[in-house]
């Protein structure tokens, strides 16, 4: 079996859904956070890709596009010692307490 | 902005910085960084927002740096690619140069290829139809077409584009002649493709501006034909 991200030719006859979802602010922010981290020389597009491709297959398939970006940016920033998992945990919990949890 | 429909609402709503919490009279926050007020923040959404806040607080990033990068995305729209295609249709010399020296021509035309990726321009003809995919993820000529549409990033497109491209094109409304050869090209982080669709008949003598209106986004990915005159 190819790796989970390597989708070319995977057996499926699922029709292509051409509906566009409405972008959430956090998705726009995540897209541009990556751009800025790249222009700052902190993380390039290949590191983003490597981070995405190292997501556990089950999570990869269950995640939305920018959820995978979020996971990869975190992997890279923690590996590089820019941020720690603990401080992201704490801040993310605070944000969810403030903005609510999905049902 | 007429290009909004090509972005899935990317620019439909105002950007609200995550740290800028507005409160109503009861002190409750009423701006929301997630999709809707009643949806809440998913795990990865909250962690992305957390990382941004922490990076700004630590001085790794400037306070408005990400917001400015978001603004810059408004310059990356499918009409960029459409202008190049329309000029290529109207001017054989320009088309020759665009096909032979694509990256230089894109830059000379005022566009900046995303992270300096290489660009290849492919011409669709009666004999050959090129269709673009990124089987591994979502690589796409964003400087020329804007952010990729959801379907381009979907598992079904990434899987099926390489095994049954004619059927995929058919779902997008394009029925090819049997004799037409199909070439599917797979993008990567260092190389992006722009397709010049076939010029619709009955457009002789049209201006570049008039022609550009016929160059829809999907035709520049190669999954659809250019818009027929009078059908837009």
XYZ file of C-alpha atoms in Angstrom:
335
model
C 0.000 0.000 0.000
C 1.232 3.505 -0.729
C 1.452 6.024 2.103
C -1.833 7.674 3.081
C -1.056 10.978 1.366
C -0.101 9.326 -1.924
C -3.650 9.284 -3.353
C -3.013 8.920 -7.086
C -4.938 5.917 -8.409
C -6.472 4.876 -5.080
C -9.556 2.831 -5.830
C -12.621 5.023 -5.398
C -15.592 5.966 -7.498
C -16.666 8.739 -5.172
C -17.991 11.651 -7.235
C -16.023 14.885 -6.995
C -17.796 17.295 -4.685
C -17.515 20.715 -6.324
C -19.137 22.593 -3.462
C -16.776 25.117 -1.846
C -16.910 25.443 1.928
C -16.918 28.852 3.525
C -13.476 29.636 4.883
C -13.209 30.157 8.630
C -10.949 32.943 9.836
C -8.602 30.420 11.447
C -8.134 28.726 8.068
C -7.165 31.990 6.380
C -4.856 32.681 9.286
C -3.262 29.231 9.104
C -2.648 29.567 5.376
C -0.921 32.902 5.859
C 0.899 31.842 9.042
C 2.680 29.291 6.896
C 3.572 31.924 4.303
C 5.000 34.203 6.975
C 6.953 31.393 8.663
C 8.399 30.590 5.241
C 9.398 34.177 4.452
C 10.994 34.393 7.918
C 13.055 31.293 7.154
C 11.483 29.367 10.042
C 9.710 26.681 8.047
C 9.585 26.045 4.299
C 6.986 24.367 2.120
C 8.866 21.072 2.064
C 8.876 21.000 5.852
C 5.129 21.652 5.768
C 4.707 18.721 3.404
C 6.916 16.434 5.499
C 4.879 17.341 8.574
C 1.607 16.611 6.771
C 2.910 13.327 5.426
C 3.942 12.189 8.911
C 0.418 12.540 10.326
C -1.017 9.181 11.460
C -3.093 7.722 8.590
C -6.350 7.711 10.580
C -5.953 11.337 11.586
C -4.855 12.297 8.055
C -8.037 10.895 6.581
C -10.303 12.347 9.265
C -8.804 15.841 9.166
C -9.773 18.797 7.031
C -7.147 20.392 4.815
C -6.094 23.162 7.186
C -6.311 20.884 10.215
C -3.461 18.980 8.588
C -1.588 22.242 8.085
C -2.108 23.134 11.738
C -0.745 19.749 12.816
C 2.290 20.094 10.558
C 3.099 23.652 11.612
C 2.961 22.492 15.243
C 5.215 19.502 14.549
C 7.784 21.782 12.939
C 7.678 24.589 15.502
C 7.992 22.154 18.417
C 10.819 20.239 16.748
C 12.691 23.464 16.151
C 12.195 24.589 19.740
C 10.267 27.705 18.719
C 7.239 26.697 20.817
C 6.515 23.916 23.315
C 3.594 21.482 23.230
C 2.682 22.515 26.771
C 2.306 26.205 25.998
C 0.251 25.426 22.902
C -1.936 23.083 25.007
C -2.535 25.760 27.577
C -3.263 28.582 25.127
C -5.474 26.386 22.936
C -7.513 25.339 25.968
C -7.985 28.969 26.888
C -9.179 29.786 23.378
C -11.643 26.912 23.384
C -12.940 27.917 26.817
C -13.451 31.399 25.384
C -14.940 30.519 22.002
C -16.650 27.266 22.770
C -16.227 23.625 21.924
C -17.788 21.978 18.862
C -20.727 19.688 19.665
C -15.586 41.486 -6.634
C -16.534 39.197 -9.486
C -13.852 36.665 -8.665
C -15.335 35.789 -5.306
C -17.151 32.811 -6.715
C -13.832 31.258 -7.556
C -12.611 31.339 -3.988
C -15.306 29.607 -2.069
C -15.986 32.687 -0.005
C -12.345 33.320 0.785
C -12.856 37.063 0.683
C -16.545 37.145 1.464
C -16.187 37.865 5.147
C -13.925 40.322 6.895
C -10.796 39.045 8.534
C -10.953 39.211 12.287
C -7.666 38.805 14.147
C -7.858 36.078 16.732
C -6.665 38.191 19.625
C -9.069 41.031 18.948
C -12.015 40.010 21.072
C -15.066 42.203 20.721
C -17.690 41.979 23.447
C -21.338 42.802 23.477
C -23.128 44.680 26.284
C -23.125 41.596 28.493
C -19.388 41.203 28.069
C -19.766 38.175 25.869
C -17.461 37.873 22.869
C -19.364 38.260 19.621
C -16.623 38.001 17.053
C -15.531 34.485 16.364
C -12.384 33.077 14.764
C -14.128 29.843 13.858
C -16.674 29.348 11.144
C -19.804 30.325 13.053
C -20.513 31.486 16.566
C -22.334 28.306 17.508
C -19.792 25.876 16.093
C -16.947 26.259 18.571
C -13.267 25.756 17.908
C -11.954 22.385 16.830
C -8.714 21.066 18.302
C -6.527 21.955 15.333
C -8.223 25.314 14.857
C -7.557 26.262 18.469
C -3.945 25.101 18.235
C -3.344 27.112 15.056
C -4.733 30.234 16.717
C -2.718 29.494 19.857
C 0.508 29.189 17.882
C -0.115 32.494 16.162
C -0.782 34.305 19.436
C 2.311 32.799 21.067
C 4.557 33.636 18.107
C 3.425 37.256 18.207
C 3.833 37.489 21.991
C 7.353 36.091 21.804
C 8.235 38.576 19.084
C 8.960 35.822 16.564
C 6.357 37.415 14.283
C 5.176 40.989 14.041
C 1.715 41.825 15.305
C 0.216 42.456 11.851
C 2.449 40.197 9.813
C -0.047 37.400 9.274
C -2.858 39.855 8.624
C -0.761 41.525 5.917
C -0.061 38.125 4.365
C -3.808 37.467 4.314
C -4.338 40.776 2.531
C -1.731 39.772 -0.053
C -3.877 36.802 -1.021
C -6.416 39.220 -2.508
C -3.895 39.816 -5.334
C -3.846 36.120 -6.236
C -6.934 35.598 -8.357
C -7.870 33.523 -11.426
C -8.085 36.661 -13.565
C -4.248 36.751 -13.408
C -4.024 33.466 -15.290
C -6.957 34.446 -17.499
C -5.115 37.568 -18.654
C -2.071 35.504 -19.660
C -4.233 33.011 -21.546
C -6.184 35.757 -23.324
C -2.963 37.479 -24.363
C -1.645 34.144 -25.639
C -4.812 33.635 -27.684
C -4.609 37.145 -29.114
C -0.866 37.333 -29.747
C 1.017 34.347 -31.246
C 4.382 35.854 -30.295
C 3.316 36.149 -26.666
C 1.987 32.589 -26.698
C 5.277 31.293 -28.085
C 7.180 33.081 -25.360
C 4.751 31.948 -22.642
C 5.137 28.324 -23.733
C 8.903 28.465 -24.220
C 9.873 30.677 -21.277
C 6.904 30.409 -18.933
C 8.430 31.515 -15.646
C 10.185 34.541 -17.130
C 7.020 35.551 -18.964
C 4.899 35.186 -15.823
C 7.337 37.397 -13.905
C 7.551 39.965 -16.727
C 3.760 40.099 -16.676
C 3.926 41.245 -13.063
C 3.179 38.040 -11.176
C 5.381 36.460 -8.511
C 5.441 32.640 -8.576
C 4.684 31.249 -5.101
C 7.873 30.315 -3.239
C 9.756 30.735 -6.494
C 8.313 27.522 -7.946
C 8.912 26.746 -11.590
C 6.002 27.145 -14.021
C 5.132 25.091 -17.078
C 2.444 26.282 -19.485
C 0.637 23.634 -21.536
C -1.586 24.256 -24.534
C -4.750 22.261 -25.097
C -5.597 21.576 -28.727
C -7.964 19.452 -30.752
C -5.410 16.643 -30.429
C -4.202 16.927 -26.826
C -5.970 17.760 -23.562
C -3.799 18.442 -20.481
C -5.324 18.131 -17.031
C -3.547 19.123 -13.802
C -3.618 17.351 -10.438
C -1.513 17.193 -7.292
C -1.863 13.594 -6.178
C 0.236 14.106 -3.027
C -1.486 17.219 -1.706
C -2.547 20.487 -3.324
C 0.284 22.142 -5.276
C -1.251 24.735 -7.579
C -0.189 27.954 -9.363
C -1.643 30.216 -6.657
C 0.008 33.369 -8.042
C -2.001 32.875 -11.237
C -5.173 31.163 -10.006
C -5.539 31.993 -6.306
C -6.006 29.346 -3.614
C -6.929 25.908 -4.994
C -10.630 25.007 -4.864
C -11.766 22.368 -2.365
C -12.378 19.780 -5.068
C -8.754 20.074 -6.259
C -7.644 19.109 -2.736
C -10.199 16.305 -2.350
C -9.218 12.643 -2.068
C -11.564 11.712 -4.912
C -10.025 14.155 -7.416
C -6.465 13.268 -6.373
C -7.256 9.557 -6.789
C -9.400 9.568 -9.908
C -7.633 12.224 -11.970
C -4.887 9.754 -12.855
C -7.035 6.660 -13.434
C -10.141 8.011 -15.164
C -9.456 11.570 -16.300
C -12.087 11.466 -19.063
C -14.780 10.525 -16.567
C -13.628 13.307 -14.241
C -13.752 15.843 -17.082
C -17.183 14.563 -17.964
C -18.343 15.354 -14.411
C -17.118 18.898 -15.015
C -19.144 19.040 -18.230
C -16.373 18.406 -20.749
C -16.916 15.573 -23.225
C -13.748 14.966 -25.231
C -13.550 13.476 -28.687
C -12.284 9.896 -28.515
C -9.326 10.825 -30.711
C -8.139 13.495 -28.292
C -5.139 12.330 -26.297
C -5.339 13.015 -22.549
C -2.194 13.932 -20.629
C -2.523 14.226 -16.857
C 0.287 16.191 -15.209
C 1.120 15.865 -11.493
C 2.252 19.045 -9.732
C 4.735 19.306 -6.898
C 6.110 21.937 -4.580
C 8.731 23.026 -7.097
C 6.671 22.886 -10.278
C 3.209 24.204 -11.126
C 1.211 24.025 -14.345
C -1.015 26.507 -16.167
C -3.192 25.226 -19.004
C -4.111 27.304 -22.051
C -7.566 26.006 -22.981
C -8.749 25.920 -26.605
C -9.941 29.277 -27.824
C -13.700 29.221 -28.443
C -14.803 29.694 -32.033
C -16.463 32.911 -33.023
C -14.049 35.083 -31.046
C -11.929 36.337 -33.938
C -10.908 39.934 -33.463
C -11.909 40.033 -29.785
C -9.841 42.181 -27.427
C -7.700 40.660 -24.664
C -10.217 41.929 -22.085
C -13.140 40.322 -23.911
C -11.246 37.053 -24.302
C -10.170 36.986 -20.654
C -13.828 36.821 -19.597
C -14.089 33.455 -21.338
C -11.107 31.959 -19.496
C -12.691 30.335 -16.465
C -10.569 28.901 -13.682
C -11.388 25.244 -14.326
C -10.319 25.563 -17.962
C -6.850 26.627 -16.762
C -6.659 23.429 -14.666
C -7.670 21.484 -17.755
C -10.825 19.877 -16.367
C -13.169 22.089 -18.370
C -13.364 24.042 -21.610
C -13.210 27.811 -21.880
C -16.586 29.494 -21.601
C -18.456 29.694 -24.899
C -19.300 33.256 -25.951
C -22.750 34.291 -24.882
C -23.133 31.553 -22.249
C -21.528 33.239 -19.235
